[in-house]
mmCIF file of C-alpha atoms in Angstrom:
data_model
loop_
_atom_site.group_PDB
_atom_site.id
_atom_site.type_symbol
_atom_site.label_atom_id
_atom_site.label_comp_id
_atom_site.label_asym_id
_atom_site.label_seq_id
_atom_site.Cartn_x
_atom_site.Cartn_y
_atom_site.Cartn_z
ATOM 1 C CA MET A 1096 -18.173 -34.862 30.298
ATOM 2 C CA ASN A 1097 -20.832 -33.445 28.034
ATOM 3 C CA LEU A 1098 -20.301 -30.266 25.972
ATOM 4 C CA ASP A 1099 -21.706 -27.915 28.603
ATOM 5 C CA GLU A 1100 -19.430 -29.382 31.279
ATOM 6 C CA ILE A 1101 -16.402 -29.046 29.010
ATOM 7 C CA ARG A 1102 -17.289 -25.425 28.272
ATOM 8 C CA ASN A 1103 -17.641 -24.717 31.982
ATOM 9 C CA GLU A 1104 -14.124 -26.076 32.490
ATOM 10 C CA ILE A 1105 -12.885 -23.810 29.665
ATOM 11 C CA ASP A 1106 -14.554 -20.814 31.303
ATOM 12 C CA THR A 1107 -12.765 -21.608 34.553
ATOM 13 C CA VAL A 1108 -9.414 -21.836 32.764
ATOM 14 C CA ASP A 1109 -10.135 -18.567 30.929
ATOM 15 C CA ASP A 1110 -10.838 -16.839 34.229
ATOM 16 C CA GLU A 1111 -7.423 -17.957 35.472
ATOM 17 C CA LEU A 1112 -5.753 -16.899 32.205
ATOM 18 C CA THR A 1113 -7.345 -13.457 32.440
ATOM 19 C CA LYS A 1114 -5.991 -12.976 35.955
ATOM 20 C CA LEU A 1115 -2.541 -14.162 34.873
ATOM 21 C CA PHE A 1116 -2.587 -11.931 31.790
ATOM 22 C CA TYR A 1117 -3.434 -8.927 33.964
ATOM 23 C CA LYS A 1118 -0.606 -9.838 36.343
ATOM 24 C CA ARG A 1119 1.847 -10.267 33.467
ATOM 25 C CA MET A 1120 1.002 -6.867 31.982
ATOM 26 C CA LYS A 1121 1.437 -5.240 35.409
ATOM 27 C CA LEU A 1122 4.907 -6.799 35.572
ATOM 28 C CA ALA A 1123 5.580 -5.519 32.049
ATOM 29 C CA ALA A 1124 4.789 -2.037 33.338
ATOM 30 C CA GLU A 1125 7.342 -2.513 36.119
ATOM 31 C CA VAL A 1126 9.879 -3.640 33.517
ATOM 32 C CA ALA A 1127 9.144 -0.464 31.535
ATOM 33 C CA GLU A 1128 9.800 1.689 34.590
ATOM 34 C CA TYR A 1129 13.097 -0.104 35.255
ATOM 35 C CA LYS A 1130 14.190 0.301 31.622
ATOM 36 C CA LYS A 1131 13.320 3.975 31.756
ATOM 37 C CA GLU A 1132 15.393 4.554 34.888
ATOM 38 C CA ASN A 1133 18.328 2.666 33.383
ATOM 39 C CA ALA A 1134 18.048 4.064 29.830
ATOM 40 C CA MET A 1135 17.403 0.634 28.333
ATOM 41 C CA GLY A 1136 15.588 -0.150 25.112
ATOM 42 C CA VAL A 1137 12.233 -1.907 25.150
ATOM 43 C CA TYR A 1138 13.086 -4.627 22.633
ATOM 44 C CA ASP A 1139 15.351 -7.421 23.912
ATOM 45 C CA PRO A 1140 15.515 -10.054 21.129
ATOM 46 C CA ALA A 1141 17.912 -12.354 22.988
ATOM 47 C CA ARG A 1142 15.543 -12.518 25.967
ATOM 48 C CA GLU A 1143 12.558 -13.247 23.686
ATOM 49 C CA ARG A 1144 14.389 -16.006 21.795
ATOM 50 C CA LYS A 1145 15.347 -17.694 25.054
ATOM 51 C CA LYS A 1146 11.795 -17.457 26.389
ATOM 52 C CA LEU A 1147 10.334 -18.929 23.199
ATOM 53 C CA ALA A 1148 12.822 -21.803 23.326
ATOM 54 C CA ASP A 1149 11.949 -22.491 26.988
ATOM 55 C CA ILE A 1150 8.216 -22.424 26.284
ATOM 56 C CA SER A 1151 8.605 -24.695 23.279
ATOM 57 C CA ALA A 1152 10.566 -27.217 25.329
ATOM 58 C CA LYS A 1153 7.732 -27.454 27.858
ATOM 59 C CA LEU A 1154 5.051 -28.258 25.257
ATOM 60 C CA PRO A 1155 4.328 -31.488 23.367
ATOM 61 C CA ASP A 1156 5.305 -31.495 19.706
ATOM 62 C CA GLU A 1157 1.738 -31.031 18.465
ATOM 63 C CA LEU A 1158 1.403 -27.785 20.457
ATOM 64 C CA LYS A 1159 4.828 -26.200 19.913
ATOM 65 C CA GLU A 1160 3.717 -24.062 16.957
ATOM 66 C CA TYR A 1161 0.600 -22.911 18.797
ATOM 67 C CA GLY A 1162 2.680 -22.000 21.832
ATOM 68 C CA PHE A 1163 5.131 -20.062 19.639
ATOM 69 C CA SER A 1164 2.277 -18.080 18.045
ATOM 70 C CA LEU A 1165 0.593 -17.358 21.372
ATOM 71 C CA TYR A 1166 3.703 -16.115 23.137
ATOM 72 C CA SER A 1167 4.944 -14.153 20.137
ATOM 73 C CA LEU A 1168 1.701 -12.189 20.335
ATOM 74 C CA ILE A 1169 2.002 -11.821 24.119
ATOM 75 C CA PHE A 1170 5.507 -10.406 23.647
ATOM 76 C CA GLU A 1171 4.186 -7.944 21.050
ATOM 77 C CA LEU A 1172 1.448 -6.828 23.450
ATOM 78 C CA SER A 1173 3.961 -6.501 26.281
ATOM 79 C CA ARG A 1174 6.301 -4.378 24.142
ATOM 80 C CA SER A 1175 3.398 -2.268 22.958
ATOM 81 C CA ARG A 1176 2.348 -1.686 26.573
ATOM 82 C CA GLN A 1177 5.890 -0.711 27.562
ATOM 83 C CA ASN A 1178 6.247 1.660 24.622
ATOM 84 C CA ARG A 1179 2.957 3.347 25.492
ATOM 85 C CA LEU A 1180 4.001 3.799 29.133
ATOM 86 C CA LEU A 1181 7.406 5.142 28.100
ATOM 87 C CA GLY A 1182 5.862 7.485 25.529
ATOM 88 C CA THR A 1183 8.182 6.117 22.860
ATOM 89 C CA HIS A 1184 8.797 8.762 20.213
ATOM 90 C CA SER A 1185 10.897 8.871 17.062
ATOM 91 C CA GLU A 1186 12.099 11.256 14.377
ATOM 92 C CA ILE A 1187 9.328 10.114 12.043
ATOM 93 C CA CYS A 1188 6.752 11.078 14.692
ATOM 94 C CA ASP A 1189 8.243 14.580 14.770
ATOM 95 C CA GLU A 1190 8.107 14.760 10.965
ATOM 96 C CA ILE A 1191 4.449 13.683 10.950
ATOM 97 C CA GLU A 1192 3.459 16.207 13.613
ATOM 98 C CA ASN A 1193 5.347 18.963 11.781
ATOM 99 C CA ALA A 1194 3.637 18.080 8.483
ATOM 100 C CA ILE A 1195 0.172 18.116 10.103
ATOM 101 C CA GLU A 1196 0.892 21.539 11.584
ATOM 102 C CA ASN A 1197 2.345 23.131 8.434
ATOM 103 C CA THR A 1198 0.281 21.614 5.602
ATOM 104 C CA PRO A 1199 -2.448 24.005 4.341
ATOM 105 C CA GLN A 1200 -6.097 23.084 4.868
ATOM 106 C CA LEU A 1201 -6.724 22.706 1.131
ATOM 107 C CA LEU A 1202 -4.819 21.413 -1.883
ATOM 108 C CA PRO A 1203 -3.613 24.136 -4.301
ATOM 109 C CA ASN A 1204 -5.986 24.781 -7.221
ATOM 110 C CA ALA A 1205 -3.511 24.930 -10.125
ATOM 111 C CA PRO A 1206 -0.221 23.187 -9.273
ATOM 112 C CA LEU A 1207 2.278 21.697 -11.706
ATOM 113 C CA VAL A 1208 1.466 17.982 -11.924
ATOM 114 C CA ALA A 1209 3.424 15.218 -13.666
ATOM 115 C CA CYS A 1210 1.509 12.428 -15.412
ATOM 116 C CA GLN A 1211 2.553 9.526 -17.603
ATOM 117 C CA GLY A 1212 1.135 9.457 -21.140
ATOM 118 C CA VAL A 1213 -0.637 12.122 -23.191
ATOM 119 C CA GLU A 1214 -3.894 14.089 -23.048
ATOM 120 C CA GLY A 1215 -6.819 11.746 -22.547
ATOM 121 C CA ALA A 1216 -4.909 9.231 -20.407
ATOM 122 C CA TYR A 1217 -6.599 7.836 -17.314
ATOM 123 C CA SER A 1218 -3.858 9.515 -15.259
ATOM 124 C CA GLN A 1219 -5.086 12.851 -16.583
ATOM 125 C CA LEU A 1220 -8.656 11.980 -15.580
ATOM 126 C CA ALA A 1221 -7.399 11.094 -12.092
ATOM 127 C CA CYS A 1222 -5.426 14.342 -11.915
ATOM 128 C CA ASP A 1223 -8.520 16.368 -12.819
ATOM 129 C CA LYS A 1224 -10.418 14.630 -10.028
ATOM 130 C CA VAL A 1225 -7.806 15.563 -7.405
ATOM 131 C CA PHE A 1226 -7.125 19.166 -8.467
ATOM 132 C CA THR A 1227 -9.448 21.956 -9.637
ATOM 133 C CA ASN A 1228 -7.302 23.313 -12.473
ATOM 134 C CA PRO A 1229 -3.984 21.447 -12.675
ATOM 135 C CA ASN A 1230 -1.156 22.388 -15.032
ATOM 136 C CA ILE A 1231 -0.278 18.934 -16.343
ATOM 137 C CA PHE A 1232 3.119 17.981 -17.740
ATOM 138 C CA TYR A 1233 3.193 14.645 -19.566
ATOM 139 C CA PHE A 1234 6.099 12.214 -19.371
ATOM 140 C CA LYS A 1235 6.838 9.077 -21.355
ATOM 141 C CA ASN A 1236 7.031 6.606 -18.473
ATOM 142 C CA PHE A 1237 6.426 6.191 -14.750
ATOM 143 C CA GLU A 1238 10.093 6.600 -13.810
ATOM 144 C CA ALA A 1239 10.155 10.018 -15.469
ATOM 145 C CA VAL A 1240 7.220 11.048 -13.279
ATOM 146 C CA PHE A 1241 9.074 9.988 -10.098
ATOM 147 C CA THR A 1242 12.204 11.799 -11.297
ATOM 148 C CA ALA A 1243 10.249 14.978 -12.049
ATOM 149 C CA ILE A 1244 9.017 15.001 -8.449
ATOM 150 C CA GLU A 1245 12.459 14.298 -6.959
ATOM 151 C CA LYS A 1246 14.089 17.077 -8.995
ATOM 152 C CA GLY A 1247 11.362 19.587 -8.228
ATOM 153 C CA LEU A 1248 10.235 19.991 -11.842
ATOM 154 C CA CYS A 1249 6.635 19.422 -10.720
ATOM 155 C CA ARG A 1250 5.138 19.738 -7.257
ATOM 156 C CA TYR A 1251 2.949 16.649 -7.648
ATOM 157 C CA GLY A 1252 2.722 13.487 -9.699
ATOM 158 C CA VAL A 1253 -0.227 11.170 -10.384
ATOM 159 C CA ILE A 1254 0.441 7.494 -11.118
ATOM 160 C CA PRO A 1255 -1.653 4.282 -11.162
ATOM 161 C CA LEU A 1256 -1.027 1.802 -8.373
ATOM 162 C CA GLU A 1257 -3.562 -0.995 -8.698
ATOM 163 C CA ASN A 1258 -6.606 -2.124 -10.636
ATOM 164 C CA SER A 1259 -9.582 -4.028 -9.261
ATOM 165 C CA THR A 1260 -9.403 -6.511 -12.167
ATOM 166 C CA ALA A 1261 -5.760 -6.709 -13.289
ATOM 167 C CA GLY A 1262 -4.172 -6.210 -9.875
ATOM 168 C CA SER A 1263 -1.106 -4.189 -8.908
ATOM 169 C CA VAL A 1264 1.019 -2.193 -11.337
ATOM 170 C CA ASN A 1265 4.285 -3.972 -10.535
ATOM 171 C CA LYS A 1266 6.462 -1.460 -12.397
ATOM 172 C CA VAL A 1267 5.258 1.282 -10.060
ATOM 173 C CA TYR A 1268 5.917 -0.774 -6.916
ATOM 174 C CA ASP A 1269 9.443 -1.483 -8.140
ATOM 175 C CA LEU A 1270 10.032 2.233 -8.792
ATOM 176 C CA MET A 1271 8.754 3.088 -5.326
ATOM 177 C CA MET A 1272 11.783 1.277 -3.924
ATOM 178 C CA LYS A 1273 14.151 3.479 -5.959
ATOM 179 C CA HIS A 1274 12.726 6.948 -5.387
ATOM 180 C CA ARG A 1275 12.004 9.300 -2.503
ATOM 181 C CA PHE A 1276 8.472 10.677 -2.344
ATOM 182 C CA SER A 1277 5.378 11.039 -0.177
ATOM 183 C CA ILE A 1278 1.766 10.137 -0.926
ATOM 184 C CA ILE A 1279 -0.600 13.053 -0.298
ATOM 185 C CA LYS A 1280 -3.864 11.723 -1.829
ATOM 186 C CA SER A 1281 -5.285 8.697 -3.572
ATOM 187 C CA VAL A 1282 -8.175 8.554 -6.020
ATOM 188 C CA ARG A 1283 -10.277 5.819 -7.624
ATOM 189 C CA ILE A 1284 -11.261 6.144 -11.270
ATOM 190 C CA LYS A 1285 -13.959 4.064 -12.982
ATOM 191 C CA ILE A 1286 -12.295 2.411 -15.962
ATOM 192 C CA ASP A 1287 -14.362 2.153 -19.112
ATOM 193 C CA HIS A 1288 -12.361 0.780 -22.048
ATOM 194 C CA ASN A 1289 -13.472 1.354 -25.617
ATOM 195 C CA LEU A 1290 -12.196 0.145 -28.980
ATOM 196 C CA LEU A 1291 -11.401 3.263 -31.022
ATOM 197 C CA ALA A 1292 -10.441 3.639 -34.690
ATOM 198 C CA LEU A 1293 -10.424 6.186 -37.509
ATOM 199 C CA PRO A 1294 -13.868 7.181 -38.831
ATOM 200 C CA GLY A 1295 -15.096 4.718 -41.449
ATOM 201 C CA THR A 1296 -13.196 1.768 -39.998
ATOM 202 C CA LYS A 1297 -15.156 -1.468 -39.588
ATOM 203 C CA LEU A 1298 -14.418 -3.986 -36.869
ATOM 204 C CA SER A 1299 -13.726 -6.596 -39.552
ATOM 205 C CA ASP A 1300 -10.976 -4.314 -40.950
ATOM 206 C CA VAL A 1301 -8.963 -4.290 -37.719
ATOM 207 C CA LYS A 1302 -5.812 -6.449 -37.741
ATOM 208 C CA GLU A 1303 -3.875 -4.812 -34.895
ATOM 209 C CA ILE A 1304 -4.978 -3.396 -31.530
ATOM 210 C CA TYR A 1305 -2.753 -1.187 -29.379
ATOM 211 C CA SER A 1306 -3.042 -0.305 -25.708
ATOM 212 C CA HIS A 1307 -1.300 -0.369 -22.342
ATOM 213 C CA GLU A 1308 -0.598 -3.849 -20.953
ATOM 214 C CA GLN A 1309 -2.962 -3.315 -18.004
ATOM 215 C CA ALA A 1310 -5.834 -2.332 -20.321
ATOM 216 C CA ILE A 1311 -5.114 -5.358 -22.501
ATOM 217 C CA SER A 1312 -5.266 -7.586 -19.421
ATOM 218 C CA GLN A 1313 -8.554 -6.011 -18.346
ATOM 219 C CA CYS A 1314 -10.145 -6.709 -21.765
ATOM 220 C CA GLY A 1315 -8.936 -10.284 -22.146
ATOM 221 C CA ALA A 1316 -12.319 -11.908 -22.816
ATOM 222 C CA TYR A 1317 -13.256 -9.431 -25.544
ATOM 223 C CA LEU A 1318 -9.879 -9.697 -27.252
ATOM 224 C CA GLN A 1319 -10.054 -13.493 -27.251
ATOM 225 C CA SER A 1320 -13.365 -13.285 -29.089
ATOM 226 C CA LEU A 1321 -11.645 -11.608 -32.052
ATOM 227 C CA THR A 1322 -9.916 -13.681 -34.739
ATOM 228 C CA GLY A 1323 -6.880 -12.786 -36.763
ATOM 229 C CA VAL A 1324 -6.066 -9.730 -34.605
ATOM 230 C CA LYS A 1325 -2.630 -8.991 -33.160
ATOM 231 C CA VAL A 1326 -2.604 -7.247 -29.771
ATOM 232 C CA ILE A 1327 0.386 -4.955 -29.136
ATOM 233 C CA ALA A 1328 1.292 -3.295 -25.829
ATOM 234 C CA CYS A 1329 2.389 0.335 -25.742
ATOM 235 C CA GLU A 1330 3.155 2.951 -23.077
ATOM 236 C CA ASN A 1331 -0.343 4.338 -22.524
ATOM 237 C CA THR A 1332 -3.987 3.981 -23.596
ATOM 238 C CA ALA A 1333 -4.227 7.598 -24.754
ATOM 239 C CA GLU A 1334 -0.898 7.290 -26.587
ATOM 240 C CA ALA A 1335 -2.388 4.315 -28.441
ATOM 241 C CA ALA A 1336 -5.407 6.423 -29.440
ATOM 242 C CA ARG A 1337 -3.205 9.274 -30.665
ATOM 243 C CA MET A 1338 -1.051 6.871 -32.652
ATOM 244 C CA VAL A 1339 -4.125 5.437 -34.378
ATOM 245 C CA ALA A 1340 -5.380 8.967 -35.159
ATOM 246 C CA GLU A 1341 -2.053 9.993 -36.680
ATOM 247 C CA SER A 1342 -1.457 6.749 -38.583
ATOM 248 C CA GLY A 1343 -4.072 7.220 -41.284
ATOM 249 C CA ARG A 1344 -4.591 3.452 -41.193
ATOM 250 C CA HIS A 1345 -7.969 1.727 -41.113
ATOM 251 C CA ASP A 1346 -6.604 -1.665 -40.076
ATOM 252 C CA ILE A 1347 -5.598 -0.698 -36.531
ATOM 253 C CA ALA A 1348 -7.471 0.315 -33.390
ATOM 254 C CA ALA A 1349 -6.775 1.352 -29.807
ATOM 255 C CA ILE A 1350 -8.242 0.450 -26.440
ATOM 256 C CA SER A 1351 -8.699 3.742 -24.649
ATOM 257 C CA SER A 1352 -11.054 5.983 -22.674
ATOM 258 C CA PHE A 1353 -14.109 7.435 -24.408
ATOM 259 C CA SER A 1354 -12.710 10.947 -23.922
ATOM 260 C CA CYS A 1355 -10.178 10.135 -26.668
ATOM 261 C CA VAL A 1356 -12.965 9.891 -29.257
ATOM 262 C CA LYS A 1357 -13.483 13.642 -29.391
ATOM 263 C CA LEU A 1358 -9.928 14.494 -28.426
ATOM 264 C CA TYR A 1359 -8.353 12.628 -31.376
ATOM 265 C CA GLY A 1360 -11.239 12.529 -33.852
ATOM 266 C CA LEU A 1361 -11.875 8.790 -33.617
ATOM 267 C CA GLU A 1362 -14.928 6.530 -33.716
ATOM 268 C CA CYS A 1363 -15.958 3.969 -31.114
ATOM 269 C CA LEU A 1364 -16.199 0.488 -32.643
ATOM 270 C CA ALA A 1365 -17.122 -1.171 -29.330
ATOM 271 C CA SER A 1366 -17.813 0.336 -25.912
ATOM 272 C CA SER A 1367 -17.216 -0.965 -22.373
ATOM 273 C CA ILE A 1368 -15.165 -3.938 -23.524
ATOM 274 C CA GLN A 1369 -13.512 -4.562 -20.134
ATOM 275 C CA ASP A 1370 -14.130 -7.982 -18.596
ATOM 276 C CA LYS A 1371 -15.897 -6.573 -15.533
ATOM 277 C CA GLY A 1372 -18.200 -3.588 -15.285
ATOM 278 C CA ASN A 1373 -17.005 -2.871 -11.753
ATOM 279 C CA ASN A 1374 -13.511 -1.953 -12.923
ATOM 280 C CA TYR A 1375 -11.605 0.714 -10.982
ATOM 281 C CA THR A 1376 -8.005 1.857 -10.944
ATOM 282 C CA ARG A 1377 -6.521 3.434 -7.840
ATOM 283 C CA PHE A 1378 -4.079 6.276 -8.445
ATOM 284 C CA ILE A 1379 -1.784 7.927 -5.924
ATOM 285 C CA CYS A 1380 -0.781 11.586 -5.909
ATOM 286 C CA ILE A 1381 2.825 11.992 -4.794
ATOM 287 C CA SER A 1382 4.990 14.927 -3.745
ATOM 288 C CA LYS A 1383 8.633 15.517 -2.885
ATOM 289 C CA ASN A 1384 7.858 16.864 0.576
ATOM 290 C CA LEU A 1385 5.674 15.325 3.255
ATOM 291 C CA GLU A 1386 2.219 16.949 3.204
ATOM 292 C CA ILE A 1387 -0.616 15.694 5.397
ATOM 293 C CA TYR A 1388 -3.994 17.247 4.637
ATOM 294 C CA PRO A 1389 -6.990 17.244 7.017
ATOM 295 C CA GLY A 1390 -8.938 14.001 7.125
ATOM 296 C CA ALA A 1391 -5.935 11.735 6.471
ATOM 297 C CA ASN A 1392 -7.197 8.280 7.441
ATOM 298 C CA ARG A 1393 -4.936 5.964 5.457
ATOM 299 C CA THR A 1394 -1.188 5.414 5.766
ATOM 300 C CA SER A 1395 1.258 3.659 3.442
ATOM 301 C CA LEU A 1396 4.514 2.083 4.607
ATOM 302 C CA MET A 1397 7.335 0.072 3.052
ATOM 303 C CA MET A 1398 9.485 -2.312 5.076
ATOM 304 C CA VAL A 1399 12.345 -4.703 4.570
ATOM 305 C CA LEU A 1400 12.067 -7.295 7.328
ATOM 306 C CA PRO A 1401 14.765 -9.661 8.632
ATOM 307 C CA HIS A 1402 15.050 -12.792 6.487
ATOM 308 C CA THR A 1403 14.072 -15.014 9.415
ATOM 309 C CA PRO A 1404 10.991 -17.079 10.299
ATOM 310 C CA GLY A 1405 8.209 -15.038 11.875
ATOM 311 C CA SER A 1406 9.457 -11.565 10.878
ATOM 312 C CA LEU A 1407 6.342 -10.733 8.840
ATOM 313 C CA TYR A 1408 4.173 -12.192 11.595
ATOM 314 C CA LYS A 1409 5.767 -9.800 14.091
ATOM 315 C CA ALA A 1410 4.872 -6.819 11.921
ATOM 316 C CA LEU A 1411 1.307 -8.014 11.430
ATOM 317 C CA SER A 1412 0.842 -8.793 15.113
ATOM 318 C CA ARG A 1413 2.010 -5.253 15.945
ATOM 319 C CA PHE A 1414 -0.840 -3.875 13.819
ATOM 320 C CA TYR A 1415 -3.239 -6.307 15.476
ATOM 321 C CA ALA A 1416 -2.092 -5.429 18.978
ATOM 322 C CA LEU A 1417 -2.815 -1.754 18.309
ATOM 323 C CA GLY A 1418 -6.171 -2.420 16.647
ATOM 324 C CA ILE A 1419 -5.005 -1.125 13.239
ATOM 325 C CA ASN A 1420 -6.704 -2.589 10.167
ATOM 326 C CA LEU A 1421 -4.564 -3.645 7.208
ATOM 327 C CA ASN A 1422 -6.089 -2.747 3.818
ATOM 328 C CA LYS A 1423 -3.328 -4.013 1.561
ATOM 329 C CA LEU A 1424 -0.157 -6.081 1.734
ATOM 330 C CA GLU A 1425 2.066 -6.277 -1.343
ATOM 331 C CA SER A 1426 5.537 -7.767 -1.723
ATOM 332 C CA ARG A 1427 8.158 -7.147 -4.385
ATOM 333 C CA PRO A 1428 11.541 -8.910 -4.692
ATOM 334 C CA LEU A 1429 14.567 -6.859 -3.724
ATOM 335 C CA PRO A 1430 17.121 -6.456 -6.538
ATOM 336 C CA ASP A 1431 20.373 -8.377 -6.007
ATOM 337 C CA ARG A 1432 19.030 -10.164 -2.904
ATOM 338 C CA ASP A 1433 17.914 -13.780 -3.122
ATOM 339 C CA PHE A 1434 14.349 -14.424 -1.968
ATOM 340 C CA GLU A 1435 14.146 -11.216 0.064
ATOM 341 C CA PHE A 1436 11.311 -8.761 -0.342
ATOM 342 C CA MET A 1437 10.144 -5.236 0.217
ATOM 343 C CA PHE A 1438 6.714 -5.284 1.842
ATOM 344 C CA TYR A 1439 4.197 -2.542 1.112
ATOM 345 C CA PHE A 1440 1.393 -1.909 3.630
ATOM 346 C CA ASP A 1441 -1.753 0.219 3.453
ATOM 347 C CA LEU A 1442 -3.136 0.859 6.928
ATOM 348 C CA ASP A 1443 -6.664 2.008 7.709
ATOM 349 C CA VAL A 1444 -5.990 4.359 10.617
ATOM 350 C CA PRO A 1445 -6.440 8.121 11.197
ATOM 351 C CA VAL A 1446 -3.148 9.974 11.402
ATOM 352 C CA TYR A 1447 -4.425 11.644 14.591
ATOM 353 C CA SER A 1448 -4.938 8.322 16.410
ATOM 354 C CA PRO A 1449 -2.713 7.739 19.479
ATOM 355 C CA ASN A 1450 -2.310 4.124 18.352
ATOM 356 C CA PHE A 1451 -0.937 5.335 15.007
ATOM 357 C CA ILE A 1452 1.627 7.574 16.709
ATOM 358 C CA GLN A 1453 2.616 4.689 18.961
ATOM 359 C CA LEU A 1454 3.041 2.418 15.928
ATOM 360 C CA MET A 1455 5.289 4.951 14.231
ATOM 361 C CA GLY A 1456 7.377 5.176 17.364
ATOM 362 C CA GLU A 1457 8.038 1.465 17.672
ATOM 363 C CA ILE A 1458 7.642 -0.285 14.294
ATOM 364 C CA GLN A 1459 11.138 0.581 13.085
ATOM 365 C CA ASP A 1460 12.609 -1.639 15.813
ATOM 366 C CA ILE A 1461 11.598 -4.797 13.926
ATOM 367 C CA CYS A 1462 12.650 -3.627 10.424
ATOM 368 C CA GLU A 1463 15.916 -3.732 8.530
ATOM 369 C CA GLN A 1464 14.636 -0.850 6.423
ATOM 370 C CA PHE A 1465 11.580 1.341 6.950
ATOM 371 C CA GLU A 1466 9.935 3.959 4.744
ATOM 372 C CA TYR A 1467 6.970 6.068 5.795
ATOM 373 C CA LEU A 1468 5.249 6.971 2.522
ATOM 374 C CA GLY A 1469 2.606 9.307 3.907
ATOM 375 C CA SER A 1470 -0.843 9.634 5.423
ATOM 376 C CA TYR A 1471 -3.719 10.774 3.241
ATOM 377 C CA SER A 1472 -7.384 10.455 2.360
ATOM 378 C CA GLU A 1473 -8.895 8.956 -0.792
ATOM 379 C CA VAL A 1474 -10.950 10.915 -3.303
ATOM 380 C CA ILE A 1475 -13.927 8.886 -4.509
#
């Protein structure tokens, strides 16, 4: 056969597959009705395992993996259809609906906000972009910010999550597994790193440079161009600038934001020294209680999935089946568990979408542990 003839044969097969798919989903609806009448759960893992084994046995070796993938997706679609017909609901759905109803239309103007670092830190710049007139309390490290939120010392906290050049802030992801919180906003800040020193300092005088490890990573090319200079990581870019200002030394410098020039009485020896001009850091604003403000179109989740083949695929296929776009997938190793991970997901879906509510009602069935971190919009 020529190509056109082969394609005609494929079209004929596809017509048959479409009819069979329609018939199968109608039968799935009948299954849903039976399960409803008999108070049965939608998910039947033993039945699915047996079906997959039977299907695999009927296929040649070179097609077994393809058959497994195809029918795993069909099962996800069937379960999704059953859940929709049954109106599957969960406690988290109630919490989300309650938060939407009771959250004010606007963020407060002058709340207490926890940030890591000191005045002039990028976290402070992010905080000022989220709130009109925040009362900022500074803490030494990220864990102290999470703790301040948990204990109610501050209503909100602002922390960096990822950078477009240096990647994720792993310390923050690890802390997210330890603490209870909700994300209420995210914000992107343009990062512009500058080399700052005491007035009168020459670049040739500098023997040590201090900054946060992420800033150091983002300025790698510039730092490699310097000779005889020791680079030292510290807690925060603004803290590095303050330390240089208070040191009285002309042989050290800091990588920090330009706002620290005026704030700490420093001079800029070199501006925009980051490797890439298009350098942004994404910050999240967290709270103790779940707050969902109007326009929330992004959702963050954390999951621990069964340590079995295909468990991540099942989660991803659930998003696919419901037409939900995945913006980010991050994994972090679980403490004291060998080769097991917590998965972090950012979903691009309005909180008001019926598909989102359906996802929240059924996704926990495939997880060992599930955390809904919040639905929010991003300030740009």
